[in-house]
CSV table of C-alpha atoms and ligand atoms in Angstrom, one decimal:
chain,number,residue,atom,x,y,z
A,134,UNK,CA,0.0,0.0,0.0
A,135,UNK,CA,1.0,3.6,-0.5
A,136,UNK,CA,0.3,6.6,1.8
A,137,UNK,CA,-0.7,9.6,-0.2
A,138,UNK,CA,-0.5,12.8,1.9
A,139,UNK,CA,-2.0,16.0,0.4
A,140,UNK,CA,-0.9,19.4,1.8
A,141,UNK,CA,-3.2,22.4,2.2
A,142,UNK,CA,-2.8,23.8,-1.3
A,143,UNK,CA,-3.6,20.3,-2.7
A,144,UNK,CA,-7.1,20.4,-1.0
A,145,UNK,CA,-7.6,24.2,-1.1
A,146,UNK,CA,-10.7,24.3,-3.3
A,147,UNK,CA,-13.0,22.2,-5.5
A,148,UNK,CA,-10.6,21.9,-8.4
A,149,UNK,CA,-7.7,20.8,-6.1
A,150,UNK,CA,-9.9,18.1,-4.6
A,151,UNK,CA,-10.9,16.9,-8.1
A,152,UNK,CA,-7.1,16.6,-8.9
A,153,UNK,CA,-6.7,14.7,-5.6
A,154,UNK,CA,-9.5,12.2,-6.6
A,155,UNK,CA,-7.7,11.5,-9.9
A,156,UNK,CA,-4.3,10.9,-8.2
A,157,UNK,CA,-5.9,8.6,-5.6
A,158,UNK,CA,-7.7,6.7,-8.4
A,159,UNK,CA,-4.4,6.0,-10.0
A,160,UNK,CA,-2.7,4.7,-6.8
A,161,UNK,CA,-2.5,1.1,-5.7
A,162,UNK,CA,-4.1,0.5,-2.3
A,163,UNK,CA,-4.0,4.2,-1.2
A,164,UNK,CA,-4.2,5.4,2.4
A,165,UNK,CA,-5.0,9.2,2.3
A,166,UNK,CA,-3.8,11.7,4.8
A,167,UNK,CA,-4.8,15.4,4.4
A,168,UNK,CA,-3.9,18.8,5.7
A,169,UNK,CA,-6.4,21.5,6.4
A,170,UNK,CA,-7.5,23.6,3.4
A,171,UNK,CA,-4.8,26.1,2.6
A,172,UNK,CA,-4.7,29.0,5.2
A,173,UNK,CA,-7.3,27.4,7.5
A,174,UNK,CA,-4.9,26.6,10.4
A,175,UNK,CA,-3.7,30.2,10.4
A,176,UNK,CA,-7.3,31.4,10.4
A,177,UNK,CA,-8.2,29.1,13.3
A,178,UNK,CA,-5.2,30.3,15.4
A,179,UNK,CA,-6.3,33.9,14.6
A,180,UNK,CA,-9.8,33.0,15.8
A,181,UNK,CA,-8.3,31.7,19.1
A,182,UNK,CA,-6.4,34.9,19.5
A,183,UNK,CA,-9.6,36.9,19.0
A,184,UNK,CA,-11.3,34.8,21.6
A,185,UNK,CA,-8.5,35.3,24.0
A,186,UNK,CA,-8.8,39.0,23.5
A,187,UNK,CA,-12.5,38.7,24.3
A,188,UNK,CA,-13.4,39.9,20.8
A,189,UNK,CA,-16.4,37.6,20.3
A,190,UNK,CA,-17.8,39.4,17.3
A,191,UNK,CA,-14.6,39.0,15.3
A,192,UNK,CA,-14.1,35.4,16.4
A,193,UNK,CA,-17.6,34.3,15.5
A,194,UNK,CA,-17.6,36.2,12.2
A,195,UNK,CA,-14.5,34.4,11.2
A,196,UNK,CA,-15.9,31.0,12.3
A,197,UNK,CA,-18.9,31.8,10.1
A,198,UNK,CA,-16.6,32.6,7.1
A,199,UNK,CA,-14.7,29.3,7.6
A,200,UNK,CA,-17.9,27.3,7.8
A,201,UNK,CA,-19.0,28.9,4.5
A,202,UNK,CA,-15.7,28.2,2.8
A,203,UNK,CA,-16.0,24.5,3.7
A,204,UNK,CA,-19.6,24.4,2.6
A,205,UNK,CA,-18.4,25.8,-0.7
A,206,UNK,CA,-15.7,23.2,-1.2
A,207,UNK,CA,-18.2,20.5,-0.2
A,208,UNK,CA,-19.9,21.2,-3.5
A,209,UNK,CA,-17.3,18.9,-5.0
A,210,UNK,CA,-19.7,16.1,-3.7
A,211,UNK,CA,-22.3,16.1,-6.4
A,212,UNK,CA,-24.5,13.3,-5.0
A,213,UNK,CA,-27.2,15.2,-3.1
A,214,UNK,CA,-27.6,12.6,-0.3
A,215,UNK,CA,-23.9,12.3,0.3
A,216,UNK,CA,-23.6,16.0,0.2
A,217,UNK,CA,-26.3,16.6,2.8
A,218,UNK,CA,-24.6,14.1,5.1
A,219,UNK,CA,-21.3,15.8,4.7
A,220,UNK,CA,-22.8,19.3,5.3
A,221,UNK,CA,-24.3,18.0,8.5
A,222,UNK,CA,-20.9,16.6,9.6
A,223,UNK,CA,-19.2,19.9,8.8
A,224,UNK,CA,-21.9,21.7,10.7
A,225,UNK,CA,-21.3,19.6,13.8
A,226,UNK,CA,-17.6,20.5,13.7
A,227,UNK,CA,-18.2,24.2,13.3
A,228,UNK,CA,-21.1,24.2,15.8
A,229,UNK,CA,-18.7,22.8,18.3
A,230,UNK,CA,-16.0,25.3,17.3
A,231,UNK,CA,-18.5,28.1,17.8
A,232,UNK,CA,-19.3,26.9,21.3
A,233,UNK,CA,-15.6,26.6,22.3
A,234,UNK,CA,-14.8,30.0,20.9
A,235,UNK,CA,-17.8,31.6,22.6
A,236,UNK,CA,-16.8,30.1,26.0
A,237,UNK,CA,-13.2,31.1,25.7
A,238,UNK,CA,-14.2,34.6,24.7
A,239,UNK,CA,-16.1,34.9,27.9
A,240,UNK,CA,-13.1,33.7,29.9
A,241,UNK,CA,-10.8,35.9,27.8
A,242,UNK,CA,-8.1,33.2,27.9
A,243,UNK,CA,-7.1,30.3,25.7
A,244,UNK,CA,-4.9,27.5,27.1
A,245,UNK,CA,-2.8,25.3,24.8
A,246,UNK,CA,-5.3,22.5,25.3
A,247,UNK,CA,-8.1,24.6,23.9
A,248,UNK,CA,-5.8,26.0,21.2
A,249,UNK,CA,-5.4,22.4,19.9
A,250,UNK,CA,-9.2,21.7,20.1
A,251,UNK,CA,-9.6,24.8,17.8
A,252,UNK,CA,-6.7,24.1,15.5
A,253,UNK,CA,-7.8,20.5,14.9
A,254,UNK,CA,-11.0,21.6,13.3
A,255,UNK,CA,-9.1,22.3,10.0
A,256,UNK,CA,-8.0,18.7,9.4
A,257,UNK,CA,-11.2,17.1,10.9
A,258,UNK,CA,-13.2,19.1,8.4
A,259,UNK,CA,-10.9,18.7,5.3
A,260,UNK,CA,-10.7,14.9,5.8
A,261,UNK,CA,-14.5,14.6,6.0
A,262,UNK,CA,-14.8,16.5,2.7
A,263,UNK,CA,-12.1,14.3,1.0
A,264,UNK,CA,-13.7,11.1,2.2
A,265,UNK,CA,-17.1,12.1,0.9
A,266,UNK,CA,-15.7,13.4,-2.3
A,267,UNK,CA,-13.8,10.1,-3.0
A,268,UNK,CA,-17.0,8.0,-2.3
A,269,UNK,CA,-19.1,10.3,-4.5
A,270,UNK,CA,-16.7,9.8,-7.3
A,271,UNK,CA,-16.8,6.0,-7.1
A,272,UNK,CA,-13.9,5.3,-4.8
A,273,UNK,CA,-15.5,4.1,-1.6
A,274,UNK,CA,-13.7,5.8,1.2
A,275,UNK,CA,-14.0,5.7,5.0
A,276,UNK,CA,-13.2,8.6,7.3
A,277,UNK,CA,-10.9,7.6,10.1
A,278,UNK,CA,-11.0,9.8,13.1
A,279,UNK,CA,-7.3,10.8,13.7
A,280,UNK,CA,-8.1,11.2,17.4
A,281,UNK,CA,-8.7,7.4,17.7
A,282,UNK,CA,-5.5,6.4,16.0
A,283,UNK,CA,-2.8,8.9,16.7
A,284,UNK,CA,-2.3,8.4,20.5
A,285,UNK,CA,-0.1,11.2,22.0
A,286,UNK,CA,1.2,12.6,25.2
A,287,UNK,CA,-0.4,15.8,26.5
A,288,UNK,CA,2.3,18.2,25.2
A,289,UNK,CA,-0.4,20.4,23.6
A,290,UNK,CA,0.6,22.1,20.3
A,291,UNK,CA,3.5,19.7,19.8
A,292,UNK,CA,2.3,16.4,21.1
A,293,UNK,CA,4.5,13.3,20.7
A,294,UNK,CA,2.9,10.2,19.5
A,295,UNK,CA,3.2,7.1,21.7
A,296,UNK,CA,4.6,4.7,19.1
A,297,UNK,CA,3.3,1.3,20.0
A,298,UNK,CA,-0.2,2.5,21.0
A,299,UNK,CA,-0.4,4.5,17.8
A,300,UNK,CA,0.9,1.8,15.5
A,301,UNK,CA,-1.5,-0.8,17.0
A,302,UNK,CA,-4.5,1.6,16.7
A,303,UNK,CA,-3.6,2.5,13.1
A,304,UNK,CA,-3.4,-1.2,12.1
A,305,UNK,CA,-6.7,-2.0,13.8
A,306,UNK,CA,-8.5,0.8,12.1
A,307,UNK,CA,-7.0,0.8,8.7
A,308,UNK,CA,-6.2,-2.8,7.8
A,309,UNK,CA,-9.8,-4.1,7.6
A,310,UNK,CA,-10.7,-1.1,5.4
A,311,UNK,CA,-7.8,-1.9,3.0
A,312,UNK,CA,-8.8,-5.6,3.0
A,313,UNK,CA,-12.3,-4.6,2.0
A,314,UNK,CA,-11.0,-2.3,-0.8
A,315,UNK,CA,-12.1,0.9,1.0
A,316,UNK,CA,-9.9,4.0,0.9
A,317,UNK,CA,-9.1,5.2,4.5
A,318,UNK,CA,-8.9,9.0,4.8
A,319,UNK,CA,-7.2,10.5,7.9
A,320,UNK,CA,-6.8,14.1,8.9
A,321,UNK,CA,-3.1,14.9,9.5
A,322,UNK,CA,-1.7,17.0,12.4
A,323,UNK,CA,-4.3,15.8,14.8
A,324,UNK,CA,-4.2,13.3,17.7
A,325,UNK,CA,-5.5,12.7,21.1
A,326,UNK,CA,-4.3,11.6,24.5
A,327,UNK,CA,-5.3,8.2,25.8
A,328,UNK,CA,-8.0,9.9,27.6
A,329,UNK,CA,-9.4,11.3,24.4
A,330,UNK,CA,-8.3,14.9,24.7
A,331,UNK,CA,-7.6,16.4,21.3
A,332,UNK,CA,-3.9,17.3,20.6
A,333,UNK,CA,-1.9,18.5,17.6
A,334,UNK,CA,1.6,17.5,16.5
A,335,UNK,CA,2.9,21.0,15.8
A,336,UNK,CA,2.8,23.2,12.7
A,337,UNK,CA,3.4,21.2,9.5
A,338,UNK,CA,2.4,18.1,11.4
A,339,UNK,CA,0.5,16.5,8.6
A,340,UNK,CA,3.7,15.2,7.0
A,341,UNK,CA,4.5,13.6,10.3
A,342,UNK,CA,1.1,11.9,10.4
A,343,UNK,CA,1.7,10.6,6.8
A,344,UNK,CA,5.1,9.1,7.9
A,345,UNK,CA,3.6,7.6,11.1
A,346,UNK,CA,0.8,6.0,9.2
A,347,UNK,CA,3.1,4.7,6.5
A,348,UNK,CA,5.6,3.3,9.1
A,349,UNK,CA,2.8,1.6,11.1
A,350,UNK,CA,1.4,-0.1,8.0
A,351,UNK,CA,4.8,-0.9,6.4
A,352,UNK,CA,3.9,1.1,3.3
A,353,UNK,CA,5.9,0.6,0.1
A,354,UNK,CA,6.1,4.4,-0.4
A,355,UNK,CA,4.9,7.7,1.2
A,356,UNK,CA,4.0,10.4,-1.3
A,357,UNK,CA,3.9,14.0,-0.1
A,358,UNK,CA,1.7,15.9,-2.6
A,359,UNK,CA,2.4,19.6,-2.6
A,360,UNK,CA,2.5,22.6,-4.9
A,361,UNK,CA,6.1,22.5,-6.1
A,362,UNK,CA,7.9,20.0,-8.3
A,363,UNK,CA,10.2,18.8,-5.5
A,364,UNK,CA,13.4,20.0,-3.9
A,365,UNK,CA,15.4,22.3,-6.1
A,366,UNK,CA,19.1,22.5,-6.7
A,367,UNK,CA,19.0,26.2,-5.5
A,368,UNK,CA,16.7,28.9,-4.5
A,369,UNK,CA,14.6,29.8,-7.6
A,370,UNK,CA,14.4,33.5,-6.4
A,371,UNK,CA,18.1,33.7,-7.0
A,372,UNK,CA,18.8,31.2,-9.7
A,373,UNK,CA,16.8,31.4,-13.0
A,374,UNK,CA,17.1,27.7,-14.0
A,375,UNK,CA,17.4,25.5,-10.9
A,376,UNK,CA,16.7,21.8,-11.5
A,377,UNK,CA,14.6,19.4,-9.5
A,378,UNK,CA,16.8,17.1,-7.4
A,379,UNK,CA,15.6,13.6,-8.4
A,380,UNK,CA,17.0,11.7,-5.5
A,381,UNK,CA,18.5,12.6,-2.2
A,382,UNK,CA,19.4,11.0,1.0
A,383,UNK,CA,17.7,11.7,4.3
A,384,UNK,CA,20.9,13.3,5.7
A,385,UNK,CA,21.1,15.6,2.6
A,386,UNK,CA,17.5,16.6,3.0
A,387,UNK,CA,18.2,17.4,6.7
A,388,UNK,CA,21.1,19.7,5.9
A,389,UNK,CA,19.1,21.5,3.2
A,390,UNK,CA,16.1,22.0,5.4
A,391,UNK,CA,18.3,23.4,8.1
A,392,UNK,CA,19.4,26.1,5.8
A,393,UNK,CA,16.0,27.1,4.6
A,394,UNK,CA,14.9,24.7,1.8
A,395,UNK,CA,11.3,24.6,3.1
A,396,UNK,CA,9.6,21.9,1.0
A,397,UNK,CA,9.4,19.5,3.9
A,398,UNK,CA,10.9,19.2,7.3
A,399,UNK,CA,13.0,16.0,7.4
A,400,UNK,CA,12.3,15.5,11.1
A,401,UNK,CA,8.7,14.9,10.2
A,402,UNK,CA,9.5,11.9,8.0
A,403,UNK,CA,11.8,10.3,10.5
A,404,UNK,CA,9.4,7.4,11.2
A,405,UNK,CA,9.5,6.5,7.5
A,406,UNK,CA,13.2,6.8,7.3
A,407,UNK,CA,13.7,4.6,10.3
A,408,UNK,CA,11.8,1.8,8.5
A,409,UNK,CA,13.5,2.5,5.2
A,410,UNK,CA,10.3,3.6,3.5
A,411,UNK,CA,11.0,5.9,0.5
A,412,UNK,CA,9.3,9.3,0.6
A,413,UNK,CA,8.5,11.1,-2.6
A,414,UNK,CA,7.6,14.8,-3.0
A,415,UNK,CA,5.2,15.4,-5.8
A,416,UNK,CA,3.3,18.3,-7.4
A,417,UNK,CA,-0.4,17.8,-7.4
A,418,UNK,CA,-0.7,20.5,-10.1
A,419,UNK,CA,1.7,18.6,-12.3
A,420,UNK,CA,1.3,15.0,-11.3
A,421,UNK,CA,3.4,13.7,-14.2
A,422,UNK,CA,6.5,15.4,-13.0
A,423,UNK,CA,8.9,12.9,-11.5
A,424,UNK,CA,9.3,14.8,-8.1
A,425,UNK,CA,12.0,14.2,-5.5
A,426,UNK,CA,12.7,10.9,-3.9
A,427,UNK,CA,14.2,10.8,-0.4
A,428,UNK,CA,15.6,7.5,0.9
A,429,UNK,CA,17.7,6.6,3.9
A,430,UNK,CA,20.8,6.4,1.8
A,431,UNK,CA,21.3,6.8,-1.9
A,432,UNK,CA,23.6,5.4,-4.5
A,433,UNK,CA,26.2,7.8,-5.8
A,434,UNK,CA,25.4,9.7,-9.0
A,435,UNK,CA,28.8,11.1,-9.9
A,436,UNK,CA,27.8,14.5,-8.6
A,437,UNK,CA,29.6,15.9,-5.6
A,438,UNK,CA,26.9,18.4,-4.8
A,439,UNK,CA,23.2,17.5,-4.6
A,440,UNK,CA,21.8,21.0,-3.9
A,441,UNK,CA,22.9,24.4,-2.7
A,442,UNK,CA,21.0,26.1,0.0
A,443,UNK,CA,21.3,29.8,0.7
A,444,UNK,CA,19.9,32.5,2.9
A,445,UNK,CA,20.4,36.2,3.6
A,446,UNK,CA,19.9,38.2,6.7
A,447,UNK,CA,22.9,36.5,8.4
A,448,UNK,CA,24.9,38.2,11.0
A,449,UNK,CA,28.4,37.1,12.1
A,450,UNK,CA,29.6,37.7,15.6
A,451,UNK,CA,33.4,37.6,16.1
A,452,UNK,CA,34.7,36.9,19.5
A,453,UNK,CA,38.4,37.3,20.1
A,454,UNK,CA,40.3,36.6,23.3
A,455,UNK,CA,44.0,36.1,23.4
A,456,UNK,CA,43.8,35.6,27.2
A,457,UNK,CA,41.0,33.1,27.4
A,458,UNK,CA,40.6,31.2,24.3
A,459,UNK,CA,42.6,28.1,24.8
A,460,UNK,CA,41.7,27.7,28.5
A,461,UNK,CA,39.1,25.0,29.0
A,462,UNK,CA,35.6,26.1,29.6
A,463,UNK,CA,35.9,29.2,27.3
A,464,UNK,CA,33.6,27.8,24.6
A,465,UNK,CA,31.0,26.8,27.2
A,466,UNK,CA,31.1,30.3,28.6
A,467,UNK,CA,30.7,31.8,25.2
A,468,UNK,CA,27.8,29.6,24.1
A,469,UNK,CA,26.1,30.1,27.4
A,470,UNK,CA,25.7,33.7,26.4
A,471,UNK,CA,23.8,32.7,23.3
A,472,UNK,CA,21.7,30.2,25.3
A,473,UNK,CA,20.9,32.8,27.9
A,474,UNK,CA,19.5,35.0,25.2
A,475,UNK,CA,17.7,32.2,23.5
A,476,UNK,CA,19.5,32.8,20.2
A,477,UNK,CA,20.2,30.0,17.8
A,478,UNK,CA,23.8,29.8,16.4
A,479,UNK,CA,24.1,28.2,12.9
A,480,UNK,CA,27.7,28.1,11.7
A,481,UNK,CA,30.8,28.1,13.9
A,482,UNK,CA,34.4,28.5,13.0
A,483,UNK,CA,37.4,28.9,15.3
A,484,UNK,CA,41.0,29.9,15.0
A,485,UNK,CA,43.6,30.0,17.7
A,486,UNK,CA,42.4,33.3,19.2
A,487,UNK,CA,39.0,33.9,17.8
A,488,UNK,CA,35.6,32.3,17.3
A,489,UNK,CA,33.1,33.4,14.7
A,490,UNK,CA,29.4,32.3,14.8
A,491,UNK,CA,26.5,33.2,12.6
A,492,UNK,CA,23.0,34.1,13.9
A,493,UNK,CA,19.7,34.8,12.1
A,494,UNK,CA,17.9,36.5,14.9
A,495,UNK,CA,19.4,40.0,15.7
A,496,UNK,CA,16.8,40.9,18.4
A,497,UNK,CA,19.1,40.1,21.3
A,498,UNK,CA,22.3,41.0,19.6
A,499,UNK,CA,23.1,44.2,21.7
A,500,UNK,CA,22.6,42.2,24.9
A,501,UNK,CA,24.7,39.3,23.6
A,502,UNK,CA,27.5,41.6,22.6
A,503,UNK,CA,27.4,43.3,26.0
A,504,UNK,CA,27.7,40.0,27.8
A,505,UNK,CA,30.4,38.6,25.6
A,506,UNK,CA,32.4,41.8,26.0
A,507,UNK,CA,32.8,41.0,29.7
A,508,UNK,CA,35.4,38.4,28.8
A,509,UNK,CA,36.4,39.0,25.1
A,510,UNK,CA,36.6,41.5,22.3
A,511,UNK,CA,33.5,41.4,20.2
A,512,UNK,CA,32.5,42.7,16.9
A,513,UNK,CA,29.5,41.9,14.7
A,514,UNK,CA,28.7,42.4,11.0
A,515,UNK,CA,25.3,42.2,9.5
A,516,UNK,CA,24.0,42.1,5.9
A,517,UNK,CA,25.7,38.8,5.2
A,518,UNK,CA,24.5,35.7,3.3
A,519,UNK,CA,25.3,32.1,3.7
A,520,UNK,CA,25.7,29.5,1.0
A,521,UNK,CA,25.7,25.9,1.9
A,522,UNK,CA,26.7,23.2,-0.7
A,523,UNK,CA,25.3,19.8,0.3
A,524,UNK,CA,26.0,16.4,-1.1
A,525,UNK,CA,27.0,13.0,0.1
A,526,UNK,CA,29.5,13.0,-2.8
A,527,UNK,CA,31.5,15.8,-1.3
A,528,UNK,CA,33.3,13.3,0.8
A,529,UNK,CA,34.9,11.5,-2.0
A,530,UNK,CA,35.4,14.2,-4.7
A,531,UNK,CA,39.0,15.2,-4.7
A,532,UNK,CA,38.3,18.2,-6.9
A,533,UNK,CA,35.5,19.6,-4.9
A,534,UNK,CA,37.3,22.2,-2.9
A,535,UNK,CA,39.1,23.5,-6.0
A,536,UNK,CA,35.8,23.7,-7.9
A,537,UNK,CA,34.1,25.5,-5.1
A,538,UNK,CA,36.8,28.1,-4.6
A,539,UNK,CA,37.4,28.8,-8.2
A,540,UNK,CA,33.6,29.4,-8.6
A,541,UNK,CA,33.7,32.1,-5.9
A,542,UNK,CA,37.1,33.5,-7.0
A,543,UNK,CA,37.1,37.3,-6.4
A,544,UNK,CA,34.3,37.1,-3.7
A,545,UNK,CA,35.6,37.9,-0.2
A,546,UNK,CA,34.8,35.1,2.1
A,547,UNK,CA,33.9,35.9,5.7
A,548,UNK,CA,33.7,32.4,7.0
A,549,UNK,CA,34.2,28.9,5.5
A,550,UNK,CA,33.1,25.8,7.3
A,551,UNK,CA,33.2,22.1,6.6
A,552,UNK,CA,32.2,19.6,9.2
A,553,UNK,CA,34.0,16.3,9.6
A,554,UNK,CA,30.9,14.5,8.2
A,555,UNK,CA,32.0,16.3,5.0
A,556,UNK,CA,28.4,16.4,3.7
A,557,UNK,CA,28.3,20.1,3.5
A,558,UNK,CA,30.5,23.1,3.0
A,559,UNK,CA,29.3,26.5,4.1
A,560,UNK,CA,30.6,29.9,3.1
A,561,UNK,CA,29.5,33.3,4.5
A,562,UNK,CA,29.8,36.3,2.2
A,563,UNK,CA,28.3,39.8,1.8
A,564,UNK,CA,24.6,39.7,0.9
A,565,UNK,CA,25.4,41.8,-2.1
A,566,UNK,CA,27.6,39.1,-3.5
A,567,UNK,CA,25.0,36.4,-3.1
A,568,UNK,CA,23.4,36.4,-6.6
A,569,UNK,CA,26.6,36.4,-8.5
A,570,UNK,CA,28.3,33.8,-6.2
A,571,UNK,CA,25.3,31.5,-6.2
A,572,UNK,CA,24.9,31.6,-10.0
A,573,UNK,CA,28.6,30.8,-10.5
A,574,UNK,CA,28.4,27.9,-8.0
A,575,UNK,CA,25.2,26.6,-9.6
A,576,UNK,CA,26.9,26.7,-13.0
A,577,UNK,CA,29.9,25.0,-11.6
A,578,UNK,CA,28.0,22.1,-10.1
A,579,UNK,CA,24.9,21.9,-12.2
A,580,UNK,CA,25.7,23.6,-15.5
A,581,UNK,CA,26.0,21.8,-18.8
A,582,UNK,CA,29.5,20.6,-18.2
A,583,UNK,CA,29.2,19.8,-14.5
A,584,UNK,CA,28.7,16.5,-12.8
A,585,UNK,CA,31.8,14.6,-13.9
A,586,UNK,CA,34.1,14.0,-11.0
A,587,UNK,CA,37.8,14.1,-11.3
B,900,LIG,N1,-2.5,22.4,8.9
B,900,LIG,C1,-1.4,22.3,9.8
B,900,LIG,C2,-0.5,23.5,9.6
B,900,LIG,O1,-0.8,24.3,8.8
B,900,LIG,C3,-0.6,21.0,9.5
B,900,LIG,C4,-0.1,20.8,8.1
B,900,LIG,O2,-0.6,21.4,7.2
B,900,LIG,O3,0.8,20.1,8.0
B,900,LIG,O4,0.5,23.6,10.2
B,901,MG,MG1,1.6,22.1,5.3
């Protein structure tokens, strides 16, 4: 069997759901996992904020708008009897949402537990629509209540599934349906504690549900249907002709995601990777495109670099101390400052007397510089960009460093870093140099004459 997970843009309206029906129809033994309709989770969280602020008029007006949007999409179910049943189910969800929002607006306070009850409405509603739509179009489907199969702890807003309980519940609910030739449809993102209290797995959690379901059932493949062709060799806002990466390893995907390639967060597909189940990213608007395949490991393809991630808005902090640096405990003291100010450090390089780190978040920078200045000389430089070449092939390509450096010849480098894993090399440059440097690197590694290792 194959898990087919559809993101918000792939269920956003009637036309999108019609495309979904076609894709599911072409799939062997599909199990369907769906996100909320595009934008709905944000809307629901907005409604929760309005309730917390006691603004009942705004909150219930927005609940009404969401109910109407779902009614509109429900028109994809042409059969009048099935449609009436669906509308009644949707109304039950939105009636309950109305009651929760009304009560919370009186209290003027929304706890994480109730935030999850509100946010879950999106996937509970979208999955009902998709189940009815498939049935109405001749593919008998059954709605599976995610709250009965994804058993989680009570860390509301980022609940962790309890693996054995969840796996058993998924098998019990889904396997008889598959055996009967029925298509199971499950809302992503949503779960419940063993006492039945609704939880959510965190933003973007529907991919996680897809991977959990696929792993529990031993799927032969997990397909993530989205609105792009797959992972690209570089940021299309900077490079005019990036290619789709046909195949990458889980480790490569992790490195790329870390530096901003946002198609899918690799942590969310960990359950699939752990069981060696291939994950494929596909475009529901261009279903014939080959997409990107992610597997635990991949065979070498003669290319050193698989993709190049980049981002701007990077700041480097330079910390110099001739007195302290080589004494033990110095690095701990240094990083404690960043920890204290809850600021994430991305790239780190060190020399005998100085340490340079990059940060994205400048909000606490003055306080960080002040604290570091108590024991070191500190300077910082903003308006920088980071380029990160990722590829399992970097480890074995003797010519890689030469190719990299010749491509950025003439561009001043602020930092260069390669970890011992040798799966990525990161350079930090002035943001103004990014377009030229990235284009030259992309040409070097993905241009017409690239790809042949020395
Ligand atoms: N609807 C949820 C969100 O927007 C989960 C998902 O789409 O993956 O975060
Ligand atoms: Mg999503």
